[in-house]
Amino acid sequence: MILVTGATGHVGAEVVARLVELGRPVRAMTRRPEAANFPAGVEVVRGDCDEPASLAKAFEGIDQAFLMTAQPTGSPNLHTVAQVAAARKAKVEHLVKLSVAGGGERGHDLVAAWHREDEAAVTGSGIVHTLLRPGRFMSNTLAWKHMLRRGDIVHVPLAKRPTSAIAPEDIAAVAVEAFTTALPTTLELSGPEVLTPEQELAMVGEILGRRLTLVEPTTEQTIDGMVRGGMDRELATKMIEHVLSGDYGAEISPTVAQVLGREATTFRTWAEKHFKEES
């Protein structure tokens, strides 16, 4: 049986759905199973990385596991460490870990070191593993939807920062392939093109047939927003420095096409599916 942690997130939910389509037995882990909505046949279990007993139950009888967390970068008590401990105790045979582009090899060291430690929990586990290293998710743009419902002005931080954003569906497809095919240990993932959020918003406007106006907050305003969301100011500042350092996350990787035998999903194709209900 395969355990999918973070099963209600964009990537986790796609991994669950694809495994169900393949007829693989799936257990979906979430902190709120009563609010989850999964396909028929999926075993849903509660699991909280701050509660080791719940993880022990979630990993019991599992052969392979997809590991991800929504833990904010820089947080203490790495959730991946707790997940791996439960996996080792349950004698899980293969881990597929959702990491980040570069795995902490570049960027501001305060942030990069956290990601290196996160990956090290898996690479030092003694368990066969596959690391998935995607850059920015296309689904980050879904945060624009609430603004689009109010009008045509959209506030977009770091609007001119280019990235090779990737569709969560493509990440999930590669993850599922990793469970069934011998793949390299580390896979750098990206979309097929380099775009700025400004260019992405222009495409969304074209799809919706609306003239959208982009407003880019200042760096300080962006940091203030992160602090209001609960992040320590020093860490928020370092996070922005990390994102702005060099061309981090703007490289195009051929991995999706190589693994899936098709090109990675373009932003326009993805946005036509996910924004069409706003028209």
CSV table of C-alpha atoms in Angstrom, one decimal:
chain,number,residue,atom,x,y,z
A,1,MET,CA,0.0,0.0,0.0
A,2,ILE,CA,1.1,3.6,-0.8
A,3,LEU,CA,0.7,6.4,1.8
A,4,VAL,CA,0.3,9.9,0.5
A,5,THR,CA,1.0,12.6,3.1
A,6,GLY,CA,-0.2,16.1,2.6
A,7,ALA,CA,-3.0,14.4,0.6
A,8,THR,CA,-5.3,17.4,0.5
A,9,GLY,CA,-2.8,19.7,-1.1
A,10,HIS,CA,-2.7,20.4,-4.8
A,11,VAL,CA,0.1,17.8,-5.5
A,12,GLY,CA,-1.0,15.3,-2.9
A,13,ALA,CA,-4.6,15.1,-4.1
A,14,GLU,CA,-3.3,14.6,-7.7
A,15,VAL,CA,-1.0,11.8,-6.5
A,16,VAL,CA,-4.0,10.1,-4.8
A,17,ALA,CA,-6.2,10.4,-7.8
A,18,ARG,CA,-3.6,9.0,-10.2
A,19,LEU,CA,-2.8,6.0,-8.0
A,20,VAL,CA,-6.5,5.3,-7.8
A,21,GLU,CA,-6.8,5.4,-11.6
A,22,LEU,CA,-3.9,2.8,-11.7
A,23,GLY,CA,-5.8,0.6,-9.3
A,24,ARG,CA,-3.1,0.9,-6.6
A,25,PRO,CA,-4.2,0.7,-2.9
A,26,VAL,CA,-3.9,4.1,-1.4
A,27,ARG,CA,-4.0,5.5,2.1
A,28,ALA,CA,-4.4,9.3,2.3
A,29,MET,CA,-3.1,11.1,5.3
A,30,THR,CA,-4.5,14.4,6.5
A,31,ARG,CA,-4.9,16.3,9.7
A,32,ARG,CA,-8.6,16.7,9.0
A,33,PRO,CA,-10.0,13.4,7.6
A,34,GLU,CA,-13.6,14.5,8.3
A,35,ALA,CA,-13.2,17.3,5.8
A,36,ALA,CA,-11.5,15.3,3.1
A,37,ASN,CA,-13.1,14.3,-0.2
A,38,PHE,CA,-11.2,11.5,-1.9
A,39,PRO,CA,-12.2,9.0,-4.6
A,40,ALA,CA,-14.0,5.8,-3.6
A,41,GLY,CA,-11.7,3.1,-2.3
A,42,VAL,CA,-9.1,5.5,-0.7
A,43,GLU,CA,-8.4,4.8,2.9
A,44,VAL,CA,-8.3,8.1,4.8
A,45,VAL,CA,-6.3,8.4,8.0
A,46,ARG,CA,-5.5,11.2,10.4
A,47,GLY,CA,-1.9,12.1,10.7
A,48,ASP,CA,-0.2,15.0,12.4
A,49,CYS,CA,3.6,15.5,12.2
A,50,ASP,CA,3.5,17.0,15.7
A,51,GLU,CA,1.9,13.8,17.1
A,52,PRO,CA,4.2,10.8,16.6
A,53,ALA,CA,1.5,8.3,17.6
A,54,SER,CA,-0.7,9.4,14.7
A,55,LEU,CA,2.1,9.0,12.3
A,56,ALA,CA,2.9,5.5,13.6
A,57,LYS,CA,-0.7,4.5,12.8
A,58,ALA,CA,-0.7,6.2,9.4
A,59,PHE,CA,2.5,4.5,8.3
A,60,GLU,CA,1.6,1.0,9.6
A,61,GLY,CA,1.6,-1.6,6.9
A,62,ILE,CA,2.9,0.9,4.2
A,63,ASP,CA,5.3,-0.2,1.5
A,64,GLN,CA,5.9,3.1,-0.2
A,65,ALA,CA,5.2,6.7,0.8
A,66,PHE,CA,4.9,10.1,-0.8
A,67,LEU,CA,6.3,12.7,1.7
A,68,MET,CA,5.4,16.4,1.7
A,69,THR,CA,4.5,18.9,4.3
A,70,ALA,CA,2.9,22.4,4.4
A,71,GLN,CA,5.4,23.4,7.1
A,72,PRO,CA,6.7,27.0,6.5
A,73,THR,CA,10.4,27.2,5.5
A,74,GLY,CA,12.6,27.9,8.5
A,75,SER,CA,10.2,26.2,11.0
A,76,PRO,CA,11.8,24.3,13.9
A,77,ASN,CA,11.1,20.6,14.4
A,78,LEU,CA,11.2,19.4,10.8
A,79,HIS,CA,8.1,17.5,9.9
A,80,THR,CA,10.1,15.4,7.4
A,81,VAL,CA,12.2,14.1,10.3
A,82,ALA,CA,9.1,12.9,12.1
A,83,GLN,CA,7.7,11.3,8.9
A,84,VAL,CA,10.9,9.5,8.1
A,85,ALA,CA,11.1,8.2,11.7
A,86,ALA,CA,7.6,6.7,11.3
A,87,ALA,CA,8.6,5.3,7.9
A,88,ARG,CA,11.7,3.5,9.3
A,89,LYS,CA,9.7,2.1,12.2
A,90,ALA,CA,7.1,0.7,9.7
A,91,LYS,CA,9.9,-0.7,7.4
A,92,VAL,CA,8.7,1.4,4.4
A,93,GLU,CA,10.7,0.3,1.4
A,94,HIS,CA,10.6,3.5,-0.8
A,95,LEU,CA,10.1,7.2,-0.2
A,96,VAL,CA,9.2,9.8,-2.8
A,97,LYS,CA,9.9,13.2,-1.2
A,98,LEU,CA,8.6,16.5,-2.5
A,99,SER,CA,11.4,19.0,-2.0
A,100,VAL,CA,12.3,22.3,-3.7
A,101,ALA,CA,14.4,23.3,-6.7
A,102,GLY,CA,18.0,22.9,-6.0
A,103,GLY,CA,17.4,21.2,-2.7
A,104,GLY,CA,19.0,24.0,-0.7
A,105,GLU,CA,22.2,24.1,-2.9
A,106,ARG,CA,21.8,27.8,-3.6
A,107,GLY,CA,20.2,30.9,-2.2
A,108,HIS,CA,20.4,32.6,1.1
A,109,ASP,CA,22.0,30.2,3.5
A,110,LEU,CA,19.4,30.6,6.3
A,111,VAL,CA,16.8,29.3,3.9
A,112,ALA,CA,19.0,26.9,1.9
A,113,ALA,CA,20.3,25.2,5.0
A,114,TRP,CA,16.8,24.4,6.2
A,115,HIS,CA,16.0,22.7,2.9
A,116,ARG,CA,19.3,20.8,3.0
A,117,GLU,CA,18.4,19.5,6.4
A,118,ASP,CA,14.9,18.6,5.2
A,119,GLU,CA,16.3,16.5,2.4
A,120,ALA,CA,19.0,15.0,4.6
A,121,ALA,CA,16.3,13.4,6.7
A,122,VAL,CA,15.4,11.3,3.7
A,123,THR,CA,18.8,10.8,2.1
A,124,GLY,CA,20.2,9.7,5.5
A,125,SER,CA,17.3,7.4,6.3
A,126,GLY,CA,18.7,4.2,4.7
A,127,ILE,CA,15.5,3.9,2.8
A,128,VAL,CA,15.4,3.8,-1.0
A,129,HIS,CA,14.2,7.2,-2.1
A,130,THR,CA,13.4,9.6,-4.9
A,131,LEU,CA,13.7,13.4,-4.4
A,132,LEU,CA,11.5,15.6,-6.5
A,133,ARG,CA,12.8,19.2,-6.8
A,134,PRO,CA,10.2,21.4,-8.5
A,135,GLY,CA,10.4,25.2,-8.6
A,136,ARG,CA,7.4,27.5,-8.3
A,137,PHE,CA,4.0,25.9,-8.6
A,138,MET,CA,1.6,27.3,-11.2
A,139,SER,CA,-1.1,26.8,-8.6
A,140,ASN,CA,0.4,29.8,-6.7
A,141,THR,CA,-1.5,32.0,-9.1
A,142,LEU,CA,-4.8,30.6,-7.7
A,143,ALA,CA,-4.3,33.2,-4.9
A,144,TRP,CA,-5.4,35.8,-7.6
A,145,LYS,CA,-8.9,34.3,-7.8
A,146,HIS,CA,-10.3,36.2,-4.8
A,147,MET,CA,-9.1,39.5,-6.3
A,148,LEU,CA,-10.5,38.6,-9.7
A,149,ARG,CA,-13.9,38.1,-8.0
A,150,ARG,CA,-13.8,41.7,-6.7
A,151,GLY,CA,-12.5,43.4,-9.8
A,152,ASP,CA,-9.8,43.7,-12.4
A,153,ILE,CA,-6.9,44.9,-10.1
A,154,VAL,CA,-4.6,42.1,-9.0
A,155,HIS,CA,-1.7,42.6,-6.5
A,156,VAL,CA,1.2,40.4,-7.5
A,157,PRO,CA,4.4,40.4,-5.4
A,158,LEU,CA,7.7,39.9,-7.3
A,159,ALA,CA,5.8,40.3,-10.5
A,160,LYS,CA,8.9,40.6,-12.7
A,161,ARG,CA,10.8,37.7,-11.2
A,162,PRO,CA,11.1,35.0,-13.9
A,163,THR,CA,10.6,31.3,-13.1
A,164,SER,CA,9.9,28.1,-14.9
A,165,ALA,CA,6.7,27.3,-13.0
A,166,ILE,CA,5.4,23.8,-13.1
A,167,ALA,CA,1.9,22.4,-13.0
A,168,PRO,CA,1.1,20.4,-9.8
A,169,GLU,CA,-0.4,17.7,-12.1
A,170,ASP,CA,3.0,17.2,-13.7
A,171,ILE,CA,4.7,16.8,-10.3
A,172,ALA,CA,2.1,14.3,-9.3
A,173,ALA,CA,2.5,12.3,-12.5
A,174,VAL,CA,6.3,12.1,-12.0
A,175,ALA,CA,5.8,11.1,-8.4
A,176,VAL,CA,3.5,8.2,-9.4
A,177,GLU,CA,6.0,7.2,-12.1
A,178,ALA,CA,8.7,7.1,-9.4
A,179,PHE,CA,6.6,4.5,-7.5
A,180,THR,CA,6.5,2.1,-10.4
A,181,THR,CA,9.7,2.8,-12.5
A,182,ALA,CA,13.4,2.9,-11.6
A,183,LEU,CA,14.2,6.6,-11.8
A,184,PRO,CA,17.3,8.6,-10.8
A,185,THR,CA,17.5,9.4,-7.1
A,186,THR,CA,17.1,13.2,-7.6
A,187,LEU,CA,14.8,14.8,-10.2
A,188,GLU,CA,14.9,18.5,-10.9
A,189,LEU,CA,11.5,19.5,-12.2
A,190,SER,CA,10.2,22.5,-14.1
A,191,GLY,CA,7.7,23.7,-16.5
A,192,PRO,CA,8.5,24.1,-20.3
A,193,GLU,CA,9.0,27.9,-20.3
A,194,VAL,CA,10.3,30.8,-18.3
A,195,LEU,CA,7.7,33.5,-17.5
A,196,THR,CA,7.2,36.2,-15.0
A,197,PRO,CA,4.0,36.5,-12.9
A,198,GLU,CA,3.3,39.7,-14.9
A,199,GLN,CA,3.2,37.6,-18.1
A,200,GLU,CA,1.1,34.9,-16.5
A,201,LEU,CA,-1.5,37.5,-15.4
A,202,ALA,CA,-1.6,38.8,-18.9
A,203,MET,CA,-2.4,35.3,-20.1
A,204,VAL,CA,-5.1,34.9,-17.5
A,205,GLY,CA,-6.6,38.2,-18.7
A,206,GLU,CA,-6.7,36.9,-22.3
A,207,ILE,CA,-8.3,33.7,-21.2
A,208,LEU,CA,-11.0,35.5,-19.2
A,209,GLY,CA,-11.4,38.2,-21.8
A,210,ARG,CA,-10.8,40.9,-19.2
A,211,ARG,CA,-8.4,43.9,-19.1
A,212,LEU,CA,-6.5,43.2,-15.8
A,213,THR,CA,-4.3,45.7,-14.0
A,214,LEU,CA,-1.3,44.5,-12.1
A,215,VAL,CA,-0.1,46.3,-9.0
A,216,GLU,CA,3.2,45.1,-7.6
A,217,PRO,CA,3.8,45.7,-3.9
A,218,THR,CA,7.2,46.9,-2.8
A,219,THR,CA,9.6,44.4,-1.3
A,220,GLU,CA,8.9,45.9,2.2
A,221,GLN,CA,5.1,45.6,1.6
A,222,THR,CA,5.6,42.0,0.6
A,223,ILE,CA,7.6,41.3,3.7
A,224,ASP,CA,4.9,43.0,5.8
A,225,GLY,CA,2.3,40.7,4.3
A,226,MET,CA,4.4,37.6,5.2
A,227,VAL,CA,4.7,38.9,8.8
A,228,ARG,CA,1.0,39.4,9.0
A,229,GLY,CA,0.6,35.8,7.9
A,230,GLY,CA,2.6,34.7,11.0
A,231,MET,CA,6.2,34.6,9.8
A,232,ASP,CA,9.1,36.1,11.7
A,233,ARG,CA,10.3,39.3,10.1
A,234,GLU,CA,13.9,38.3,9.9
A,235,LEU,CA,13.0,35.0,8.2
A,236,ALA,CA,10.6,36.8,5.9
A,237,THR,CA,13.3,39.1,4.8
A,238,LYS,CA,15.7,36.2,4.2
A,239,MET,CA,13.1,34.4,2.3
A,240,ILE,CA,12.7,37.3,-0.1
A,241,GLU,CA,16.5,37.6,-0.4
A,242,HIS,CA,16.5,33.9,-1.2
A,243,VAL,CA,13.9,34.2,-3.9
A,244,LEU,CA,15.6,37.3,-5.5
A,245,SER,CA,19.1,35.7,-5.5
A,246,GLY,CA,20.3,35.1,-9.0
A,247,ASP,CA,18.1,33.1,-11.5
A,248,TYR,CA,17.1,30.6,-8.8
A,249,GLY,CA,14.1,28.6,-10.2
A,250,ALA,CA,14.3,29.9,-13.7
A,251,GLU,CA,16.1,27.0,-15.3
A,252,ILE,CA,14.1,24.7,-17.7
A,253,SER,CA,14.6,21.0,-16.9
A,254,PRO,CA,13.8,18.2,-19.5
A,255,THR,CA,12.9,15.8,-16.7
A,256,VAL,CA,9.1,15.9,-17.0
A,257,ALA,CA,9.3,15.2,-20.8
A,258,GLN,CA,11.9,12.4,-20.2
A,259,VAL,CA,9.9,10.7,-17.5
A,260,LEU,CA,6.4,11.1,-18.9
A,261,GLY,CA,7.1,10.9,-22.6
A,262,ARG,CA,5.3,14.2,-23.2
A,263,GLU,CA,6.1,17.8,-22.9
A,264,ALA,CA,5.5,19.6,-19.5
A,265,THR,CA,2.2,21.5,-19.3
A,266,THR,CA,2.4,25.1,-20.4
A,267,PHE,CA,1.0,27.8,-18.2
A,268,ARG,CA,-1.7,28.8,-20.7
A,269,THR,CA,-3.0,25.3,-20.9
A,270,TRP,CA,-3.0,25.0,-17.1
A,271,ALA,CA,-4.7,28.4,-16.7
A,272,GLU,CA,-7.4,27.7,-19.2
A,273,LYS,CA,-8.4,24.8,-17.0
A,274,HIS,CA,-8.2,26.4,-13.7
A,275,PHE,CA,-9.4,30.0,-14.3
A,276,LYS,CA,-12.2,29.4,-16.8
A,277,GLU,CA,-14.8,29.4,-14.1
A,278,GLU,CA,-14.0,33.0,-13.5
A,279,SER,CA,-15.2,34.0,-16.9
